[in-house]
Amino acid sequence: VTTGIPVSLSAPSVFTLYNAKLRLKHALVIGVSQSGEGDDINFVLNRAKEAGAFTVAITNDAESTMAGIADETLRIHAGRERSV
């Protein structure tokens, strides 16, 4: 709000349940996943890219599915993922 740049969280249901056709030509969409293998996040990132967004993956695994989808990848070097 302060900068005048709209920012929003994208729920996967925007694409899966509502099958929305978004116009994201001038948008930046960032996916965040330690493993880079979350199906829901990867689905949203892929659909956003198809809708014209520039996509960035923030992940621990530069060889992950998410990193392969994104235009750019920021590797977080957090070490091996462990389930709780």
PDB file of C-alpha atoms in Angstrom:
ATOM      1  CA  VAL A   1       0.000   0.000   0.000  1.00  0.00           C
ATOM      2  CA  THR A   2       2.805   2.405   0.887  1.00  0.00           C
ATOM      3  CA  THR A   3       4.557   1.993  -2.475  1.00  0.00           C
ATOM      4  CA  GLY A   4       1.398   1.855  -4.542  1.00  0.00           C
ATOM      5  CA  ILE A   5       2.326  -1.592  -5.871  1.00  0.00           C
ATOM      6  CA  PRO A   6      -0.450  -4.164  -5.437  1.00  0.00           C
ATOM      7  CA  VAL A   7       0.608  -7.395  -3.758  1.00  0.00           C
ATOM      8  CA  SER A   8      -1.520 -10.468  -3.166  1.00  0.00           C
ATOM      9  CA  LEU A   9      -1.337 -14.057  -1.982  1.00  0.00           C
ATOM     10  CA  SER A  10      -2.522 -16.489  -4.633  1.00  0.00           C
ATOM     11  CA  ALA A  11      -4.545 -19.460  -3.461  1.00  0.00           C
ATOM     12  CA  PRO A  12      -4.302 -22.527  -5.718  1.00  0.00           C
ATOM     13  CA  SER A  13      -8.115 -22.610  -5.839  1.00  0.00           C
ATOM     14  CA  VAL A  14      -8.016 -19.496  -8.044  1.00  0.00           C
ATOM     15  CA  PHE A  15      -6.857 -21.889 -10.763  1.00  0.00           C
ATOM     16  CA  THR A  16      -8.072 -25.315  -9.613  1.00  0.00           C
ATOM     17  CA  LEU A  17     -11.591 -24.587  -8.361  1.00  0.00           C
ATOM     18  CA  TYR A  18     -12.480 -21.395 -10.204  1.00  0.00           C
ATOM     19  CA  ASN A  19     -10.362 -21.989 -13.336  1.00  0.00           C
ATOM     20  CA  ALA A  20      -9.609 -18.258 -13.459  1.00  0.00           C
ATOM     21  CA  LYS A  21      -7.934 -16.807 -16.524  1.00  0.00           C
ATOM     22  CA  LEU A  22      -5.674 -14.132 -15.061  1.00  0.00           C
ATOM     23  CA  ARG A  23      -3.780 -11.504 -17.044  1.00  0.00           C
ATOM     24  CA  LEU A  24      -0.373 -11.319 -15.419  1.00  0.00           C
ATOM     25  CA  LYS A  25       1.733  -9.774 -18.191  1.00  0.00           C
ATOM     26  CA  HIS A  26       3.312  -7.157 -15.902  1.00  0.00           C
ATOM     27  CA  ALA A  27       3.283  -9.252 -12.729  1.00  0.00           C
ATOM     28  CA  LEU A  28       6.013 -10.919 -10.703  1.00  0.00           C
ATOM     29  CA  VAL A  29       4.937 -14.227  -9.163  1.00  0.00           C
ATOM     30  CA  ILE A  30       7.174 -15.794  -6.519  1.00  0.00           C
ATOM     31  CA  GLY A  31       6.909 -19.421  -5.435  1.00  0.00           C
ATOM     32  CA  VAL A  32       8.449 -20.429  -2.102  1.00  0.00           C
ATOM     33  CA  SER A  33       9.119 -24.083  -1.260  1.00  0.00           C
ATOM     34  CA  GLN A  34      12.065 -25.668   0.492  1.00  0.00           C
ATOM     35  CA  SER A  35      11.873 -28.841  -1.602  1.00  0.00           C
ATOM     36  CA  GLY A  36      10.542 -27.197  -4.758  1.00  0.00           C
ATOM     37  CA  GLU A  37       8.218 -30.165  -5.220  1.00  0.00           C
ATOM     38  CA  GLY A  38       4.925 -28.891  -3.780  1.00  0.00           C
ATOM     39  CA  ASP A  39       2.279 -29.710  -6.384  1.00  0.00           C
ATOM     40  CA  ASP A  40       0.030 -26.793  -5.419  1.00  0.00           C
ATOM     41  CA  ILE A  41       2.792 -24.195  -5.537  1.00  0.00           C
ATOM     42  CA  ASN A  42       4.188 -25.557  -8.798  1.00  0.00           C
ATOM     43  CA  PHE A  43       0.717 -25.553 -10.359  1.00  0.00           C
ATOM     44  CA  VAL A  44       0.174 -21.894  -9.455  1.00  0.00           C
ATOM     45  CA  LEU A  45       3.655 -20.912 -10.658  1.00  0.00           C
ATOM     46  CA  ASN A  46       3.164 -22.720 -13.963  1.00  0.00           C
ATOM     47  CA  ARG A  47      -0.271 -21.171 -14.571  1.00  0.00           C
ATOM     48  CA  ALA A  48       1.048 -17.717 -13.668  1.00  0.00           C
ATOM     49  CA  LYS A  49       3.875 -18.133 -16.156  1.00  0.00           C
ATOM     50  CA  GLU A  50       1.385 -19.196 -18.839  1.00  0.00           C
ATOM     51  CA  ALA A  51      -0.615 -16.040 -18.007  1.00  0.00           C
ATOM     52  CA  GLY A  52       2.428 -13.868 -18.763  1.00  0.00           C
ATOM     53  CA  ALA A  53       3.997 -13.379 -15.326  1.00  0.00           C
ATOM     54  CA  PHE A  54       7.721 -13.326 -14.695  1.00  0.00           C
ATOM     55  CA  THR A  55       8.281 -16.129 -12.200  1.00  0.00           C
ATOM     56  CA  VAL A  56      10.833 -16.653  -9.448  1.00  0.00           C
ATOM     57  CA  ALA A  57      11.394 -19.809  -7.404  1.00  0.00           C
ATOM     58  CA  ILE A  58      12.766 -19.514  -3.887  1.00  0.00           C
ATOM     59  CA  THR A  59      13.867 -23.031  -3.021  1.00  0.00           C
ATOM     60  CA  ASN A  60      16.557 -25.165  -1.508  1.00  0.00           C
ATOM     61  CA  ASP A  61      16.918 -27.352  -4.612  1.00  0.00           C
ATOM     62  CA  ALA A  62      18.084 -25.728  -7.830  1.00  0.00           C
ATOM     63  CA  GLU A  63      17.217 -28.976  -9.684  1.00  0.00           C
ATOM     64  CA  SER A  64      13.623 -29.139  -8.381  1.00  0.00           C
ATOM     65  CA  THR A  65      10.465 -29.056 -10.450  1.00  0.00           C
ATOM     66  CA  MET A  66       9.746 -25.529  -9.245  1.00  0.00           C
ATOM     67  CA  ALA A  67      13.174 -24.302 -10.306  1.00  0.00           C
ATOM     68  CA  GLY A  68      12.544 -25.817 -13.734  1.00  0.00           C
ATOM     69  CA  ILE A  69       9.247 -23.936 -14.084  1.00  0.00           C
ATOM     70  CA  ALA A  70      10.479 -20.538 -12.912  1.00  0.00           C
ATOM     71  CA  ASP A  71      12.232 -17.945 -15.018  1.00  0.00           C
ATOM     72  CA  GLU A  72      14.769 -17.384 -12.232  1.00  0.00           C
ATOM     73  CA  THR A  73      15.686 -19.307  -9.084  1.00  0.00           C
ATOM     74  CA  LEU A  74      16.945 -18.043  -5.753  1.00  0.00           C
ATOM     75  CA  ARG A  75      18.532 -20.946  -3.879  1.00  0.00           C
ATOM     76  CA  ILE A  76      18.193 -20.627  -0.098  1.00  0.00           C
ATOM     77  CA  HIS A  77      20.940 -23.131   0.960  1.00  0.00           C
ATOM     78  CA  ALA A  78      18.874 -24.272   3.955  1.00  0.00           C
ATOM     79  CA  GLY A  79      20.131 -27.845   3.967  1.00  0.00           C
ATOM     80  CA  ARG A  80      18.199 -31.062   3.702  1.00  0.00           C
ATOM     81  CA  GLU A  81      14.462 -30.800   4.343  1.00  0.00           C
ATOM     82  CA  ARG A  82      13.241 -32.762   7.353  1.00  0.00           C
ATOM     83  CA  SER A  83       9.596 -33.491   8.124  1.00  0.00           C
ATOM     84  CA  VAL A  84       8.347 -32.639  11.584  1.00  0.00           C
TER      85      VAL A  84
END
